[in-house]
Amino acid sequence: MTQRNTVRDLLDEHGRTHAVEAGIRLRNTPAPLYRLLTLCVLFSVRIKAGIAVAAARELHAAGMGTPRAMSAASWQDRVDALGRAHYRRYDESTATALGAGAELLLDRYRGDLRRLRDAADGNPDRIRELLQEVPRIGPVGADIFCREAQGVWPELRPAFDSRARETAARLGLPRTPAGLARLVPAEDLPRFAAALVRAGLS
C-alpha cells in the first residue's frame, strides 16, 4: 500500500477533529476559539473522549460559550452542566478551572484568544507556552489546541504531536511534521493529525 493510500484510508476512517465532534465550526473568531480551548480543558483529565466532547456541547448549550458567559455563570451552573454530560469525578475541580481560565482570558486578553496569538508574535512554541498558563491546560492540552487550530492559525502548521508521529512511523509514513504535511493539502492538516492520533488509540 502506498503512503497516499494509507493517508486516504486514515482520513476516511478516522479523519474527524474533536472540534467537529463537539459541534464547533472553527473559525478565527473569539467564540469558536474559546470553545476549542474549553474542549482542551475538558480533555486534560483522564476521562473518555466522548464524555469530554459531550461536556463541551452541554456547556455551550447552557450558554457558556464565551469567557464572559463562563465567568458570569455560577460554579454550581458549571458543575450541573458537566454532570448532565456524565463528566464525573472531575466536575467540581473542572468547574473551578473553567471559571479561573475565563477570568484569566478576560483580564489578560479581553476574552479573545487572538490576542494571545498576537502576544506570542505568531511563534508556535510561545503560543503553546501561553496556552499552558490557562488553568488545567498542560502540554497535552496545548498540543490538542494547536493540532486543531492549525486550520485557522497557519503559523501552527504543521502541528503533529508525538502521538501522531508515533502512529505515522508505525504505518510507514514520514516521522517528521514537515514530511507528514507534504502528504495532504493544508486544509486537511487538522483532520490528518486527528486521524493519526485516533488510529493510534484504536
One Martini backbone bead per residue (centre of mass of N, CA, C, O) as a GRO file, in nm:
protein
  202
    1MET     BB    1   0.095   0.037   0.024
    2THR     BB    2   0.068   0.352  -0.013
    3GLN     BB    3   0.082   0.647   0.140
    4ARG     BB    4  -0.173   0.764   0.009
    5ASN     BB    5  -0.358   0.531   0.091
    6THR     BB    6  -0.318   0.553   0.392
    7VAL     BB    7  -0.428   0.839   0.417
    8ARG     BB    8  -0.707   0.791   0.301
    9ASP     BB    9  -0.793   0.579   0.512
   10LEU     BB   10  -0.759   0.757   0.759
   11LEU     BB   11  -0.963   0.979   0.677
   12ASP     BB   12  -1.208   0.793   0.643
   13GLU     BB   13  -1.198   0.665   0.945
   14HIS     BB   14  -1.052   0.929   1.138
   15GLY     BB   15  -1.124   1.229   0.997
   16ARG     BB   16  -1.203   1.372   1.297
   17THR     BB   17  -1.248   1.628   1.484
   18HIS     BB   18  -1.323   1.747   1.791
   19ALA     BB   19  -1.471   1.999   1.702
   20VAL     BB   20  -1.679   1.861   1.527
   21GLU     BB   21  -1.797   1.679   1.750
   22ALA     BB   22  -1.869   1.954   1.926
   23GLY     BB   23  -1.990   2.171   1.713
   24ILE     BB   24  -1.737   2.329   1.594
   25ARG     BB   25  -1.691   2.615   1.394
   26LEU     BB   26  -1.389   2.682   1.296
   27ARG     BB   27  -1.264   3.008   1.364
   28ASN     BB   28  -1.110   3.339   1.363
   29THR     BB   29  -1.283   3.364   1.644
   30PRO     BB   30  -1.359   3.387   1.969
   31ALA     BB   31  -1.572   3.164   2.029
   32PRO     BB   32  -1.451   2.904   1.891
   33LEU     BB   33  -1.177   2.923   2.033
   34TYR     BB   34  -1.292   2.892   2.319
   35ARG     BB   35  -1.430   2.619   2.278
   36LEU     BB   36  -1.168   2.471   2.223
   37LEU     BB   37  -1.034   2.530   2.493
   38THR     BB   38  -1.248   2.393   2.665
   39LEU     BB   39  -1.204   2.114   2.545
   40CYS     BB   40  -0.907   2.094   2.645
   41VAL     BB   41  -0.974   2.102   2.942
   42LEU     BB   42  -1.155   1.843   2.938
   43PHE     BB   43  -0.905   1.657   2.832
   44SER     BB   44  -0.704   1.710   3.101
   45VAL     BB   45  -0.821   1.433   3.185
   46ARG     BB   46  -0.915   1.110   3.285
   47ILE     BB   47  -1.122   1.080   3.006
   48LYS     BB   48  -1.348   1.029   2.791
   49ALA     BB   49  -1.389   1.170   2.491
   50GLY     BB   50  -1.703   1.163   2.472
   51ILE     BB   51  -1.746   1.319   2.740
   52ALA     BB   52  -1.595   1.577   2.672
   53VAL     BB   53  -1.770   1.648   2.427
   54ALA     BB   54  -2.042   1.655   2.579
   55ALA     BB   55  -1.957   1.883   2.774
   56ALA     BB   56  -1.910   2.100   2.562
   57ARG     BB   57  -2.200   2.100   2.459
   58GLU     BB   58  -2.339   2.165   2.733
   59LEU     BB   59  -2.207   2.436   2.790
   60HIS     BB   60  -2.315   2.572   2.536
   61ALA     BB   61  -2.620   2.517   2.586
   62ALA     BB   62  -2.586   2.688   2.870
   63GLY     BB   63  -2.417   2.961   2.766
   64MET     BB   64  -2.077   2.883   2.782
   65GLY     BB   65  -1.916   3.019   2.497
   66THR     BB   66  -1.773   3.238   2.679
   67PRO     BB   67  -1.584   3.396   2.905
   68ARG     BB   68  -1.809   3.576   3.018
   69ALA     BB   69  -2.020   3.350   3.062
   70MET     BB   70  -1.846   3.166   3.237
   71SER     BB   71  -1.793   3.377   3.461
   72ALA     BB   72  -2.104   3.440   3.521
   73ALA     BB   73  -2.133   3.175   3.603
   74SER     BB   74  -2.184   2.949   3.820
   75TRP     BB   75  -2.037   2.691   3.965
   76GLN     BB   76  -2.298   2.516   3.966
   77ASP     BB   77  -2.363   2.542   3.668
   78ARG     BB   78  -2.109   2.394   3.576
   79VAL     BB   79  -2.151   2.132   3.728
   80ASP     BB   80  -2.426   2.062   3.604
   81ALA     BB   81  -2.337   2.043   3.309
   82LEU     BB   82  -2.129   1.819   3.353
   83GLY     BB   83  -2.328   1.613   3.475
   84ARG     BB   84  -2.511   1.582   3.219
   85ALA     BB   85  -2.237   1.450   3.073
   86HIS     BB   86  -2.088   1.258   3.285
   87TYR     BB   87  -1.864   1.444   3.434
   88ARG     BB   88  -1.693   1.281   3.654
   89ARG     BB   89  -1.490   1.360   3.949
   90TYR     BB   90  -1.412   1.651   3.779
   91ASP     BB   91  -1.635   1.869   3.805
   92GLU     BB   92  -1.540   2.067   4.029
   93SER     BB   93  -1.249   2.131   3.931
   94THR     BB   94  -1.338   2.218   3.644
   95ALA     BB   95  -1.521   2.449   3.722
   96THR     BB   96  -1.292   2.612   3.845
   97ALA     BB   97  -1.103   2.624   3.596
   98LEU     BB   98  -1.301   2.765   3.403
   99GLY     BB   99  -1.333   3.023   3.567
  100ALA     BB  100  -1.031   3.101   3.582
  101GLY     BB  101  -0.980   3.105   3.276
  102ALA     BB  102  -1.181   3.325   3.204
  103GLU     BB  103  -1.049   3.545   3.375
  104LEU     BB  104  -0.776   3.545   3.236
  105LEU     BB  105  -0.877   3.617   2.950
  106LEU     BB  106  -1.008   3.884   3.029
  107ASP     BB  107  -0.759   4.024   3.162
  108ARG     BB  108  -0.536   3.964   2.925
  109TYR     BB  109  -0.743   3.933   2.636
  110ARG     BB  110  -1.045   4.015   2.636
  111GLY     BB  111  -1.151   3.715   2.542
  112ASP     BB  112  -0.912   3.689   2.308
  113LEU     BB  113  -0.705   3.458   2.153
  114ARG     BB  114  -0.573   3.649   1.942
  115ARG     BB  115  -0.403   3.796   2.161
  116LEU     BB  116  -0.223   3.559   2.223
  117ARG     BB  117  -0.106   3.537   1.944
  118ASP     BB  118   0.015   3.823   1.946
  119ALA     BB  119   0.193   3.782   2.204
  120ALA     BB  120   0.359   3.548   2.034
  121ASP     BB  121   0.425   3.640   1.738
  122GLY     BB  122   0.349   3.354   1.599
  123ASN     BB  123   0.483   3.153   1.798
  124PRO     BB  124   0.433   2.828   1.863
  125ASP     BB  125   0.582   2.793   2.135
  126ARG     BB  126   0.451   3.042   2.271
  127ILE     BB  127   0.162   2.955   2.245
  128ARG     BB  128   0.194   2.705   2.426
  129GLU     BB  129   0.283   2.856   2.678
  130LEU     BB  130   0.029   3.039   2.711
  131LEU     BB  131  -0.180   2.813   2.728
  132GLN     BB  132  -0.044   2.694   3.003
  133GLU     BB  133  -0.171   2.935   3.183
  134VAL     BB  134  -0.418   2.781   3.172
  135PRO     BB  135  -0.613   2.618   3.357
  136ARG     BB  136  -0.531   2.265   3.295
  137ILE     BB  137  -0.323   2.337   3.081
  138GLY     BB  138  -0.107   2.140   2.912
  139PRO     BB  139   0.074   1.993   2.677
  140VAL     BB  140  -0.165   1.830   2.566
  141GLY     BB  141  -0.370   2.062   2.537
  142ALA     BB  142  -0.190   2.233   2.351
  143ASP     BB  143  -0.170   2.024   2.126
  144ILE     BB  144  -0.467   2.008   2.059
  145PHE     BB  145  -0.511   2.299   1.986
  146CYS     BB  146  -0.295   2.313   1.755
  147ARG     BB  147  -0.403   2.083   1.583
  148GLU     BB  148  -0.683   2.231   1.531
  149ALA     BB  149  -0.587   2.544   1.475
  150GLN     BB  150  -0.418   2.515   1.204
  151GLY     BB  151  -0.661   2.592   1.016
  152VAL     BB  152  -0.650   2.919   1.132
  153TRP     BB  153  -0.330   2.898   1.220
  154PRO     BB  154  -0.067   2.877   1.014
  155GLU     BB  155   0.185   2.892   1.217
  156LEU     BB  156   0.126   2.589   1.329
  157ARG     BB  157   0.233   2.475   1.082
  158PRO     BB  158   0.294   2.162   1.145
  159ALA     BB  159   0.069   1.975   1.372
  160PHE     BB  160   0.249   1.701   1.523
  161ASP     BB  161   0.246   1.505   1.763
  162SER     BB  162   0.384   1.235   1.912
  163ARG     BB  163   0.142   1.047   1.862
  164ALA     BB  164   0.121   1.093   1.558
  165ARG     BB  165   0.417   1.012   1.486
  166GLU     BB  166   0.410   0.723   1.592
  167THR     BB  167   0.190   0.623   1.403
  168ALA     BB  168   0.327   0.693   1.140
  169ALA     BB  169   0.570   0.504   1.175
  170ARG     BB  170   0.401   0.236   1.190
  171LEU     BB  171   0.274   0.308   0.885
  172GLY     BB  172   0.517   0.427   0.699
  173LEU     BB  173   0.548   0.719   0.764
  174PRO     BB  174   0.651   1.000   0.828
  175ARG     BB  175   0.821   1.150   1.124
  176THR     BB  176   0.768   1.438   1.026
  177PRO     BB  177   0.587   1.715   0.992
  178ALA     BB  178   0.683   1.789   0.707
  179GLY     BB  179   0.636   1.511   0.578
  180LEU     BB  180   0.332   1.493   0.642
  181ALA     BB  181   0.239   1.764   0.502
  182ARG     BB  182   0.297   1.650   0.201
  183LEU     BB  183   0.028   1.449   0.195
  184VAL     BB  184  -0.150   1.716   0.233
  185PRO     BB  185  -0.350   1.955   0.240
  186ALA     BB  186  -0.372   2.216   0.449
  187GLU     BB  187  -0.685   2.172   0.519
  188ASP     BB  188  -0.612   1.859   0.628
  189LEU     BB  189  -0.431   1.865   0.883
  190PRO     BB  190  -0.628   1.828   1.122
  191ARG     BB  191  -0.744   1.554   1.025
  192PHE     BB  192  -0.475   1.400   1.007
  193ALA     BB  193  -0.383   1.432   1.298
  194ALA     BB  194  -0.637   1.305   1.423
  195ALA     BB  195  -0.618   1.030   1.277
  196LEU     BB  196  -0.352   0.938   1.404
  197VAL     BB  197  -0.445   0.942   1.696
  198ARG     BB  198  -0.689   0.754   1.667
  199ALA     BB  199  -0.536   0.512   1.551
  200GLY     BB  200  -0.355   0.475   1.801
  201LEU     BB  201  -0.596   0.420   2.003
  202SER     BB  202  -0.720   0.170   1.824
   0.00000   0.00000   0.00000
